[in-house]
Coordinates of C-alpha atoms in Angstrom, one line a residue:
M1 CA 0.0 0.0 0.0
K2 CA 1.3 3.5 -0.9
K3 CA 2.5 5.6 2.1
D4 CA 0.5 8.8 2.8
Y5 CA 3.3 11.4 3.2
G6 CA 0.9 14.3 3.8
L7 CA -0.6 12.5 6.9
E8 CA 3.0 11.8 8.1
I9 CA 3.9 15.5 7.8
R10 CA 0.8 16.6 9.7
K11 CA 1.6 14.2 12.5
Y12 CA 5.0 15.9 13.0
V13 CA 3.5 19.4 12.7
I14 CA 0.9 18.6 15.4
G15 CA 3.5 17.1 17.6
C16 CA 5.8 20.1 17.3
M17 CA 2.9 22.5 18.1
A18 CA 2.0 20.5 21.2
I19 CA 5.7 20.6 22.4
L20 CA 5.8 24.3 21.7
I21 CA 2.6 25.0 23.7
V22 CA 3.9 22.9 26.7
T23 CA 7.3 24.7 26.5
V24 CA 5.5 28.1 26.6
Y25 CA 3.5 27.1 29.6
I26 CA 6.6 25.8 31.4
I27 CA 8.5 29.1 30.7
R28 CA 5.5 31.1 31.9
L29 CA 5.2 29.2 35.1
F30 CA 8.9 29.5 35.7
T31 CA 8.7 33.3 35.1
L32 CA 5.7 33.7 37.5
Q33 CA 6.9 31.5 40.3
I34 CA 10.7 31.9 40.2
T35 CA 11.8 35.1 38.4
S36 CA 8.8 37.4 38.9
E37 CA 8.6 39.4 42.1
D38 CA 4.8 39.9 41.9
Y39 CA 3.8 36.8 43.8
K40 CA 6.7 37.2 46.2
K41 CA 5.6 40.8 46.9
S42 CA 2.0 39.6 47.3
A43 CA 3.0 37.0 49.8
D44 CA 5.4 39.3 51.6
S45 CA 2.7 42.0 51.8
N46 CA 0.3 39.6 53.5
A47 CA 2.9 38.6 56.2
F48 CA 5.1 41.7 56.5
L49 CA 4.9 45.4 56.5
K50 CA 8.2 47.0 55.6
K51 CA 8.1 50.5 57.1
V52 CA 10.7 53.0 55.9
E53 CA 12.3 55.1 58.7
F54 CA 13.6 58.4 57.4
P55 CA 16.8 59.8 58.7
S56 CA 16.9 63.4 60.0
R57 CA 18.5 65.7 57.5
G58 CA 21.8 67.2 58.4
V59 CA 21.6 70.6 60.2
I60 CA 23.4 73.7 58.8
T61 CA 25.2 76.4 60.7
D62 CA 27.2 79.5 59.9
R63 CA 30.9 79.8 60.4
N64 CA 30.4 80.9 64.0
G65 CA 28.1 78.0 64.9
K66 CA 24.8 79.9 64.6
L67 CA 22.0 77.4 63.6
L68 CA 20.6 78.3 60.2
V69 CA 18.7 75.2 59.1
Y70 CA 17.1 72.5 61.3
N71 CA 14.4 69.8 61.2
Q72 CA 10.8 69.8 62.6
P73 CA 8.6 66.7 62.9
A74 CA 5.9 66.1 60.3
Y75 CA 3.7 63.2 59.2
D76 CA 2.9 61.6 55.9
I77 CA -0.1 59.5 55.1
M78 CA 0.9 56.3 53.2
V79 CA -1.4 53.8 51.4
V80 CA -1.0 50.2 50.3
I81 CA -3.3 50.0 47.3
N82 CA -3.7 46.2 47.5
E83 CA -5.1 46.5 51.0
A84 CA -7.2 49.7 50.6
R85 CA -8.8 49.3 47.2
D86 CA -12.0 47.5 48.3
H87 CA -12.3 48.8 51.9
I88 CA -12.1 52.6 51.7
D89 CA -14.7 54.6 53.6
T90 CA -14.2 57.5 51.2
L91 CA -16.4 60.0 52.9
G92 CA -14.9 59.3 56.4
L93 CA -11.4 59.4 55.1
C94 CA -11.9 62.8 53.3
Q95 CA -13.5 64.2 56.5
A96 CA -10.6 63.0 58.6
L97 CA -8.0 64.5 56.3
D98 CA -10.0 67.6 55.4
I99 CA -9.9 67.0 51.7
T100 CA -12.6 66.8 49.0
R101 CA -13.7 63.6 47.3
E102 CA -12.3 65.0 44.0
E103 CA -8.9 65.5 45.7
F104 CA -9.0 61.9 47.0
L105 CA -9.8 60.4 43.5
Q106 CA -7.1 62.6 41.9
R107 CA -4.5 61.5 44.5
M108 CA -5.3 57.8 44.0
A109 CA -5.2 58.2 40.2
N110 CA -1.8 59.8 40.4
I111 CA -0.4 57.1 42.6
M112 CA -1.5 54.4 40.1
D113 CA -0.3 56.3 37.1
R114 CA 3.1 54.8 36.3
S115 CA 4.0 57.8 34.1
K116 CA 3.8 60.0 37.1
N117 CA 4.8 57.4 39.7
P118 CA 7.3 55.1 38.0
G119 CA 8.1 53.2 41.2
Y120 CA 4.4 52.2 41.8
S121 CA 3.6 48.8 43.3
R122 CA 0.2 47.9 44.7
F123 CA 1.9 45.9 47.4
T124 CA 4.1 48.6 48.9
Q125 CA 3.4 51.8 50.7
Q126 CA 2.8 54.8 48.4
L127 CA 2.6 58.5 49.5
F128 CA -1.0 59.7 49.7
L129 CA -0.7 63.0 51.6
S130 CA 2.4 64.7 52.8
Q131 CA 3.5 66.9 55.7
L132 CA 0.5 66.8 58.1
S133 CA 0.8 69.1 61.1
D134 CA 0.7 67.7 64.7
K135 CA -2.9 68.8 64.9
D136 CA -4.1 67.2 61.7
F137 CA -2.1 64.1 62.5
S138 CA -3.8 63.8 65.9
I139 CA -7.3 64.0 64.3
F140 CA -6.5 61.3 61.8
Q141 CA -4.7 59.0 64.2
E142 CA -7.9 58.6 66.3
K143 CA -9.8 57.4 63.2
M144 CA -7.1 55.5 61.4
Y145 CA -8.4 52.0 62.4
R146 CA -11.4 52.7 60.1
F147 CA -9.2 52.9 57.0
P148 CA -7.4 49.6 56.3
G149 CA -4.4 50.1 54.1
F150 CA -3.6 53.6 55.3
Y151 CA -0.6 54.2 57.6
V152 CA 1.2 57.1 59.2
Q153 CA 4.9 57.7 58.5
R154 CA 6.8 60.0 60.7
R155 CA 9.4 62.2 59.1
S156 CA 10.8 65.7 59.3
I157 CA 10.6 68.9 57.3
R158 CA 13.2 71.7 57.0
Q159 CA 12.9 74.9 59.0
Y160 CA 15.0 78.0 58.4
Q161 CA 15.9 80.0 61.4
Y162 CA 16.5 83.4 59.8
P163 CA 15.1 85.3 56.7
Y164 CA 18.6 85.5 55.2
A165 CA 20.8 83.7 52.7
A166 CA 18.0 82.1 50.7
H167 CA 20.1 81.7 47.6
V168 CA 22.9 80.0 49.4
L169 CA 20.8 77.7 51.6
G170 CA 18.3 76.6 48.9
D171 CA 15.3 74.5 49.8
V172 CA 13.9 70.9 49.8
A173 CA 10.9 69.6 47.9
E174 CA 9.4 66.3 46.7
V175 CA 11.4 64.3 44.2
S176 CA 10.5 64.4 40.5
P177 CA 10.3 61.4 38.2
A178 CA 13.7 62.4 36.9
D179 CA 15.2 62.4 40.4
I180 CA 13.8 58.9 41.0
E181 CA 15.1 57.6 37.6
S182 CA 18.7 59.0 38.2
D183 CA 19.1 57.7 41.7
D184 CA 17.5 54.5 43.1
Y185 CA 17.8 55.8 46.6
Y186 CA 14.6 57.8 46.1
Q187 CA 11.0 56.6 46.0
P188 CA 7.9 58.6 45.2
G189 CA 7.1 61.0 48.1
D190 CA 10.8 61.4 49.2
Y191 CA 12.4 64.8 49.5
I192 CA 15.5 66.2 47.8
G193 CA 17.4 69.4 47.9
K194 CA 16.3 71.6 45.0
L195 CA 18.6 74.7 45.2
G196 CA 21.6 76.0 47.0
V197 CA 23.7 73.8 49.4
E198 CA 20.6 71.7 50.0
R199 CA 21.1 70.6 46.3
S200 CA 24.9 70.6 46.0
Y201 CA 25.4 68.7 49.2
E202 CA 22.3 66.5 49.0
K203 CA 24.2 63.2 49.5
Q204 CA 25.8 64.4 52.7
L205 CA 22.7 66.0 54.1
R206 CA 20.1 63.3 53.3
G207 CA 21.6 60.4 55.4
E208 CA 20.6 56.8 55.0
K209 CA 17.1 55.3 55.3
G210 CA 16.3 52.6 57.8
I211 CA 13.8 49.7 57.4
Q212 CA 11.5 48.4 60.1
I213 CA 9.9 45.0 59.3
L214 CA 6.6 44.4 61.1
L215 CA 4.7 41.1 61.3
R216 CA 1.0 40.9 60.4
D217 CA -1.6 38.3 61.1
A218 CA -4.1 36.7 58.7
H219 CA -6.4 39.7 59.1
G220 CA -3.6 42.2 58.3
R221 CA -3.2 43.5 61.9
I222 CA 0.3 44.4 63.1
Q223 CA 1.6 41.9 65.6
G224 CA 4.9 43.5 66.3
S225 CA 8.5 43.5 64.9
Y226 CA 9.6 40.5 62.9
Q227 CA 12.2 38.4 64.7
N228 CA 12.3 41.1 67.5
G229 CA 13.8 43.6 65.0
A230 CA 16.8 41.4 64.2
L231 CA 16.5 42.3 60.5
D232 CA 15.7 46.0 61.0
T233 CA 18.1 48.7 59.9
R234 CA 18.4 52.0 61.7
P235 CA 18.4 55.2 59.8
V236 CA 21.7 57.1 59.7
P237 CA 21.3 60.9 60.2
G238 CA 22.6 63.3 57.6
K239 CA 25.9 65.1 58.1
K240 CA 26.2 68.5 59.7
L241 CA 27.4 71.3 57.4
T242 CA 29.2 74.4 58.7
L243 CA 29.0 77.2 56.1
S244 CA 31.7 79.8 55.6
L245 CA 29.0 82.5 55.8
D246 CA 29.1 85.0 58.6
L247 CA 25.4 85.5 59.5
E248 CA 25.9 89.1 60.7
L249 CA 27.7 90.1 57.6
Q250 CA 25.1 88.4 55.4
A251 CA 22.3 90.2 57.2
L252 CA 24.1 93.6 56.8
G253 CA 24.6 92.9 53.1
E254 CA 20.9 92.1 52.6
R255 CA 19.9 95.3 54.4
L256 CA 22.2 97.5 52.3
L257 CA 20.8 96.1 49.0
E258 CA 17.1 96.6 50.0
G259 CA 15.3 98.4 47.2
K260 CA 18.1 97.7 44.7
I261 CA 19.0 95.1 42.1
G262 CA 22.5 93.7 42.5
S263 CA 24.9 91.6 44.4
I264 CA 27.5 91.6 47.2
V265 CA 30.1 88.8 47.4
A266 CA 32.8 88.8 50.1
I267 CA 35.6 86.2 50.3
E268 CA 38.3 85.4 52.8
P269 CA 41.4 85.5 50.5
K270 CA 43.6 83.0 52.1
T271 CA 41.0 80.2 52.2
G272 CA 38.5 81.0 49.4
E273 CA 35.7 80.9 51.9
V274 CA 32.7 83.0 50.9
L275 CA 31.9 85.2 53.9
C276 CA 28.6 86.6 52.4
M277 CA 26.7 86.2 49.2
V278 CA 23.9 88.6 48.7
S279 CA 21.6 88.7 45.7
S280 CA 18.9 91.3 45.6
P281 CA 16.0 91.1 45.4
S282 CA 15.9 88.0 47.6
Y283 CA 13.1 86.2 49.5
D284 CA 12.6 84.7 53.0
P285 CA 13.7 81.0 52.8
R286 CA 11.0 80.2 55.4
L287 CA 8.4 80.7 52.6
M288 CA 9.8 77.5 50.9
T289 CA 8.9 75.0 53.5
G290 CA 6.1 72.6 54.1
R291 CA 2.9 72.4 52.0
Q292 CA 3.1 76.1 51.1
R293 CA 6.3 75.6 49.1
S294 CA 4.6 75.0 45.8
K295 CA 2.5 78.1 46.0
S296 CA 5.4 80.3 47.2
H297 CA 7.7 78.9 44.4
R298 CA 5.0 79.6 41.8
E299 CA 4.6 83.2 43.0
L300 CA 8.3 83.9 43.1
S301 CA 8.8 82.4 39.7
R302 CA 6.2 84.8 38.3
D303 CA 7.7 87.9 40.0
S304 CA 9.2 90.1 37.2
W305 CA 12.1 91.1 39.6
K306 CA 13.3 87.5 39.5
P307 CA 14.0 87.0 43.2
L308 CA 14.9 83.3 42.6
L309 CA 17.8 84.3 40.4
N310 CA 21.1 84.2 42.3
R311 CA 22.8 87.2 40.6
S312 CA 26.0 86.6 42.5
I313 CA 26.8 83.5 40.4
M314 CA 24.2 83.8 37.5
G315 CA 24.3 87.5 36.7
Q316 CA 26.7 88.2 33.8
Y317 CA 27.7 91.9 33.7
P318 CA 30.3 94.1 32.2
P319 CA 32.9 94.4 35.0
G320 CA 33.7 98.0 34.0
S321 CA 36.9 99.6 35.4
T322 CA 37.5 97.0 38.0
F323 CA 38.8 95.0 35.0
K324 CA 41.6 97.5 34.5
T325 CA 43.6 95.8 37.2
T326 CA 43.7 92.6 35.0
Q327 CA 45.0 94.8 32.1
A328 CA 47.8 96.3 34.3
L329 CA 48.9 92.9 35.4
T330 CA 49.0 91.5 31.9
F331 CA 50.8 94.5 30.4
L332 CA 53.4 94.4 33.2
N333 CA 54.0 90.7 32.9
E334 CA 54.2 90.8 29.1
G335 CA 56.6 93.7 29.2
I336 CA 54.3 96.0 27.3
I337 CA 54.7 98.6 30.0
T338 CA 56.8 99.3 33.1
P339 CA 55.4 100.9 36.2
A340 CA 56.9 104.2 35.0
T341 CA 55.5 104.0 31.5
P342 CA 53.4 107.2 30.8
F343 CA 50.4 107.4 28.5
P344 CA 48.5 110.5 27.5
C345 CA 44.8 111.0 28.2
Y346 CA 43.1 113.8 26.3
H347 CA 39.9 113.4 28.3
G348 CA 40.1 109.9 27.0
F349 CA 41.7 107.7 24.3
V350 CA 41.8 109.6 21.1
Y351 CA 43.4 108.0 18.0
K352 CA 42.7 107.8 14.3
G353 CA 39.2 109.2 14.7
L354 CA 38.3 106.9 17.6
R355 CA 37.5 108.3 21.0
V356 CA 36.9 106.5 24.3
G357 CA 36.0 109.3 26.8
C358 CA 37.4 109.8 30.3
H359 CA 36.9 112.2 33.2
G360 CA 39.4 115.0 33.9
H361 CA 42.7 114.3 35.6
G362 CA 46.5 115.0 35.0
S363 CA 48.1 113.8 31.8
P364 CA 50.3 112.0 30.9
L365 CA 50.5 109.7 33.9
P366 CA 52.2 106.3 34.8
L367 CA 50.6 103.1 36.1
I368 CA 49.8 103.7 39.8
P369 CA 48.1 107.1 39.3
A370 CA 46.3 105.6 36.3
I371 CA 44.8 102.9 38.6
S372 CA 44.1 105.5 41.3
T373 CA 42.2 107.9 38.9
S374 CA 40.7 105.0 36.8
C375 CA 42.1 106.5 33.6
N376 CA 40.4 105.0 30.5
G377 CA 43.1 106.4 28.1
Y378 CA 45.9 104.6 29.9
F379 CA 44.5 101.1 29.6
C380 CA 43.3 101.6 26.0
W381 CA 46.8 102.6 25.0
G382 CA 48.2 99.6 26.8
L383 CA 45.9 97.2 24.9
Y384 CA 46.5 98.9 21.6
H385 CA 50.3 98.5 22.0
M386 CA 49.9 94.8 23.0
I387 CA 47.6 93.8 20.2
G388 CA 49.6 95.6 17.6
N389 CA 53.1 94.5 18.8
R390 CA 54.4 92.4 15.8
A391 CA 57.9 92.2 17.3
K392 CA 56.4 90.1 20.2
Y393 CA 53.3 88.5 18.6
P394 CA 53.5 87.2 15.0
T395 CA 49.8 87.9 14.4
V396 CA 46.9 89.8 15.9
Q397 CA 45.4 86.4 16.7
T398 CA 48.4 85.3 18.7
A399 CA 48.3 88.6 20.7
M400 CA 44.6 88.2 21.4
N401 CA 44.8 84.6 22.6
T402 CA 47.8 85.5 24.8
W403 CA 45.6 88.2 26.4
R404 CA 42.8 85.7 26.7
D405 CA 45.0 83.2 28.5
Y406 CA 45.9 85.8 31.1
M407 CA 42.2 86.6 31.8
V408 CA 41.4 82.9 32.1
S409 CA 44.2 82.3 34.6
M410 CA 42.7 85.1 36.7
G411 CA 39.4 83.3 36.9
F412 CA 37.4 84.8 34.0
G413 CA 35.7 83.2 31.1
Y414 CA 34.9 79.8 32.7
R415 CA 33.0 78.7 35.8
L416 CA 35.1 79.0 38.9
G417 CA 33.6 75.9 40.4
I418 CA 31.8 77.2 43.5
D419 CA 29.9 74.5 45.4
L420 CA 26.5 75.9 44.4
P421 CA 24.3 74.9 41.4
G422 CA 23.7 77.2 38.5
E423 CA 27.0 79.1 38.2
K424 CA 27.5 81.0 34.9
R425 CA 30.8 81.4 33.1
G426 CA 30.7 85.0 31.9
L427 CA 32.5 85.8 28.6
I428 CA 36.1 86.4 27.7
P429 CA 36.5 86.9 23.9
N430 CA 39.2 85.2 21.9
A431 CA 40.6 85.6 18.4
N432 CA 38.2 83.1 16.8
L433 CA 35.2 85.2 18.0
Y434 CA 36.6 88.4 16.4
D435 CA 37.7 86.5 13.2
K436 CA 34.1 85.4 12.7
A437 CA 32.6 88.8 13.6
Y438 CA 35.0 90.9 11.4
H439 CA 35.9 88.3 8.8
G440 CA 39.5 88.2 9.9
S441 CA 40.0 92.0 9.5
W442 CA 40.4 93.6 12.9
N443 CA 43.0 95.1 15.2
G444 CA 43.5 96.7 18.6
L445 CA 41.3 99.7 17.8
T446 CA 38.4 97.4 16.8
I447 CA 38.2 95.8 20.2
I448 CA 39.6 98.7 22.4
S449 CA 36.6 98.7 24.8
I450 CA 37.6 95.3 26.4
A451 CA 40.6 97.2 28.0
I452 CA 38.1 99.0 30.3
G453 CA 35.8 96.0 31.0
Q454 CA 33.2 96.8 28.4
G455 CA 32.4 95.4 24.9
E456 CA 32.3 91.6 24.8
V457 CA 33.7 91.1 28.3
N458 CA 31.2 89.8 30.9
A459 CA 31.8 88.5 34.4
T460 CA 29.8 87.4 37.5
P461 CA 30.0 89.3 40.8
L462 CA 31.7 86.2 42.2
Q463 CA 34.4 86.4 39.5
I464 CA 35.0 90.1 40.4
A465 CA 35.2 89.3 44.1
N466 CA 37.6 86.4 43.3
L467 CA 39.8 88.9 41.3
A468 CA 40.0 91.1 44.5
A469 CA 41.0 88.0 46.5
T470 CA 43.7 87.1 43.9
I471 CA 45.2 90.6 44.0
A472 CA 45.1 90.5 47.8
N473 CA 47.0 87.2 47.7
R474 CA 49.5 88.7 45.1
G475 CA 48.8 86.1 42.4
W476 CA 46.8 83.1 43.6
F477 CA 43.4 82.1 44.8
I478 CA 41.5 79.1 46.2
T479 CA 38.2 78.3 44.4
P480 CA 35.5 80.1 46.3
H481 CA 33.2 77.9 48.3
V482 CA 30.4 78.3 50.8
V483 CA 30.8 75.1 52.9
K484 CA 33.6 75.4 55.4
K485 CA 33.3 72.0 57.0
I486 CA 31.5 68.7 56.5
E487 CA 31.0 66.5 59.5
G488 CA 33.3 63.4 59.3
E489 CA 34.4 64.3 55.7
E490 CA 37.2 66.2 54.1
L491 CA 36.4 69.0 51.6
D492 CA 37.1 68.4 48.0
T493 CA 40.7 69.3 47.1
L494 CA 39.2 71.9 44.6
Y495 CA 38.5 74.0 47.7
T496 CA 41.8 73.6 49.4
N497 CA 44.4 73.8 46.6
R498 CA 45.9 77.1 45.4
R499 CA 45.4 78.2 41.8
K500 CA 48.2 80.5 40.5
T501 CA 47.8 83.0 37.7
L502 CA 50.2 83.6 34.9
V503 CA 51.4 86.9 36.5
K504 CA 54.5 87.1 38.6
P505 CA 53.9 88.3 42.2
S506 CA 56.0 91.4 41.8
A507 CA 53.5 92.8 39.3
Y508 CA 50.8 92.6 41.9
D509 CA 52.6 95.0 44.2
Y510 CA 52.2 97.8 41.7
V511 CA 48.4 97.1 41.3
V512 CA 48.0 96.9 45.1
S513 CA 49.7 100.3 45.4
G514 CA 47.4 101.7 42.8
M515 CA 44.3 100.4 44.7
R516 CA 45.6 101.8 47.9
S517 CA 46.2 105.2 46.3
A518 CA 42.6 105.0 45.0
A519 CA 41.4 104.6 48.6
L520 CA 43.5 107.4 49.9
G521 CA 42.7 110.1 47.4
G522 CA 41.4 108.6 44.1
T523 CA 38.1 107.2 43.0
C524 CA 37.7 105.3 46.3
H525 CA 38.5 108.1 48.6
A526 CA 35.5 107.3 50.8
L527 CA 37.6 104.5 52.2
A528 CA 40.4 106.8 53.5
H529 CA 38.9 107.3 57.0
Y530 CA 39.1 103.6 57.9
D531 CA 42.0 102.5 60.1
F532 CA 42.5 99.1 58.4
M533 CA 44.2 100.2 55.2
A534 CA 41.6 99.4 52.6
C535 CA 42.4 99.0 48.9
G536 CA 39.8 99.5 46.2
K537 CA 38.9 99.9 42.6
T538 CA 35.7 101.5 41.3
G539 CA 33.8 100.6 38.1
T540 CA 31.1 102.5 36.3
A541 CA 29.8 99.9 33.8
Q542 CA 28.0 101.3 30.8
N543 CA 24.5 100.1 30.2
R544 CA 21.6 100.8 27.9
G545 CA 19.9 102.7 30.8
H546 CA 21.6 104.2 33.8
D547 CA 25.1 102.9 34.4
H548 CA 25.9 100.2 36.9
S549 CA 27.8 101.0 40.1
V550 CA 30.7 98.6 40.7
F551 CA 33.3 98.2 43.4
M552 CA 36.0 95.7 44.3
G553 CA 38.4 95.9 47.1
F554 CA 40.2 94.2 50.0
A555 CA 41.6 94.9 53.5
P556 CA 43.9 95.2 55.2
M557 CA 46.5 95.9 52.5
D558 CA 49.3 93.7 53.8
N559 CA 47.4 91.0 55.8
P560 CA 44.1 90.7 53.8
K561 CA 41.2 89.2 55.7
I562 CA 38.3 90.1 53.3
A563 CA 37.9 90.7 49.6
V564 CA 34.6 92.1 48.4
A565 CA 32.7 93.0 45.2
V566 CA 29.6 95.1 45.1
Y567 CA 27.4 95.4 42.0
V568 CA 24.4 97.7 42.0
E569 CA 22.4 97.8 38.7
N570 CA 21.7 101.3 37.5
G571 CA 23.5 102.7 40.6
G572 CA 25.6 105.2 38.5
W573 CA 29.2 105.9 39.5
G574 CA 31.1 103.3 41.4
A575 CA 31.6 105.8 44.2
T576 CA 27.9 106.3 44.6
Y577 CA 26.9 102.9 45.8
G578 CA 29.7 100.5 45.4
V579 CA 32.4 102.1 47.5
P580 CA 30.4 103.0 50.6
I581 CA 28.6 99.7 50.6
G582 CA 31.9 97.8 50.2
G583 CA 33.5 99.9 53.0
L584 CA 30.7 99.0 55.4
I585 CA 31.0 95.3 54.6
M586 CA 34.8 95.4 55.3
E587 CA 34.3 97.3 58.5
Q588 CA 31.7 94.9 59.8
F589 CA 33.9 91.8 59.2
I590 CA 37.2 93.2 60.3
N591 CA 36.0 95.0 63.5
G592 CA 33.0 92.7 64.2
H593 CA 30.6 95.7 64.3
L594 CA 29.9 99.1 62.8
S595 CA 30.8 102.4 64.4
E596 CA 28.0 104.7 65.3
A597 CA 28.6 106.8 62.2
S598 CA 28.7 103.7 60.0
Q599 CA 25.4 102.5 61.5
K600 CA 23.8 105.7 60.4
K601 CA 25.3 105.3 56.9
A602 CA 24.0 101.7 56.7
E603 CA 20.5 102.9 57.6
E604 CA 20.7 105.6 55.0
F605 CA 21.7 103.1 52.2
Q606 CA 19.1 100.6 53.5
H607 CA 16.3 103.1 52.8
R608 CA 17.7 104.3 49.5
R609 CA 15.6 103.1 46.5
I610 CA 16.6 103.0 42.8
A611 CA 13.9 103.6 40.2
Y612 CA 13.8 100.7 37.7
G613 CA 11.6 101.6 34.8
S614 CA 8.4 103.0 36.1
A615 CA 8.6 101.5 39.6
E616 CA 10.9 101.4 42.6
R617 CA 12.0 98.3 44.5

């Protein structure tokens, strides 16, 4: 009989399909029972409750030990969806927590929405409502037995002792999905530093979570700790931070800038520690705590005066005549001038139809009087001779990039690296920038305004203060930082190692002499009455509207304890706002207090207001 090959093939096909189906079932059973966590979580959730114990966040003090930031108890309401879904007395729960039914439904939907809550599991605790006060917690605790699946979790919230230093301290808020995705330490409902040192030192401040494993009976009731707590882990508190800020100095700086837009930055030259960092307008950091934080942040974000902006590290301004000190140092070190080299000033720099104006003073004059009187003509001539010196530099591009390298070595053009988020780099032009702008056809006259801190040059107030610290140190600086000490941990070497400029120390002696001369009888003569030998340099930075008032200085001259920069937008001459404010800051830190006359002057500046547009601040 002839063999039916079609039947034979069908037999093998059916057999293979049967084997395939059995194999799929086996793989699926293995996945569910061995590799999948779902059933394990379900079983564990019936027997155990893993309760997270949050560590207390590290406290923050100023350099003198004054408490700035601490913790206060608060309570979160947590829910296990698998337990609560079919047993919720919605009306009773809403009344106990003082929320509407719509709020309840929205919160539950948000918890179960994986796009908003990527760590969602119906077997584990999820945040339902955060930061209940003691009073609200007491009301809910009495009725909690009526709401299976809902639990109370004790934690702490940040409190800020004083209304100062908001931009340095920062704040804490609930984690975002991006925070959770980038660090598996966090779960929905956790808190993280958002701004300031709360952000940049988050890992030191947050501590380590603990876990308490509780045993449940068949009805879900808590029977006590599993194995008498043998498997529990205790939370580890966050580390204490000691800031370099001086609270009294910070408070004075904020008073002096009331009603003005600008910044004050003071640095201890020999350590790089930031003694005060004021950005105005500011806000009270106590507004950014608890459940009011979202509303406060929204209102501050919409404020046209931008109080959330830390102008000390984010404001990018023309440094004006404070920048002339960098030019003097560069010209001296490159041999373009000597301290005795005179340049004329015909009420400014006048050459080949180009004029850069200047105020009246003697002419010609050498370097130290040029710094003292802030002569525009002198530094324009210096730059012109440097950029055009073909005996020393083969091309204009070589000269320009040499100039650029000096500026970068002095801390300009790039972020300094302060331990705060959001620092901007400012701008120092190079040859490539001008080649593109002028199609390769340019010279010293084309870019002459950079010699006096105008044109394409931009800097942050922090960079200007750092320049003052570098001059005070005669050629080196330590990267500015706001944290002085971390409990049980060393500072990053970035904040302990010296960074040297390209300029030899001897050149700094002449610039220091010029700044001291400015304080005795030049543009900073308001500093002459102090007994601590202040050195200073004014700046009047040109602006589309009223000029900005700028000052940088340090004191004492030979044993510097403080370097300071003041920048007041639309404040006019550097001597109008910059010098007197800078003097008060130096006096407060060096003497520990203000004299009676200085107290009156501080009150006067506190109540001065500058008109910005059609309004005053």
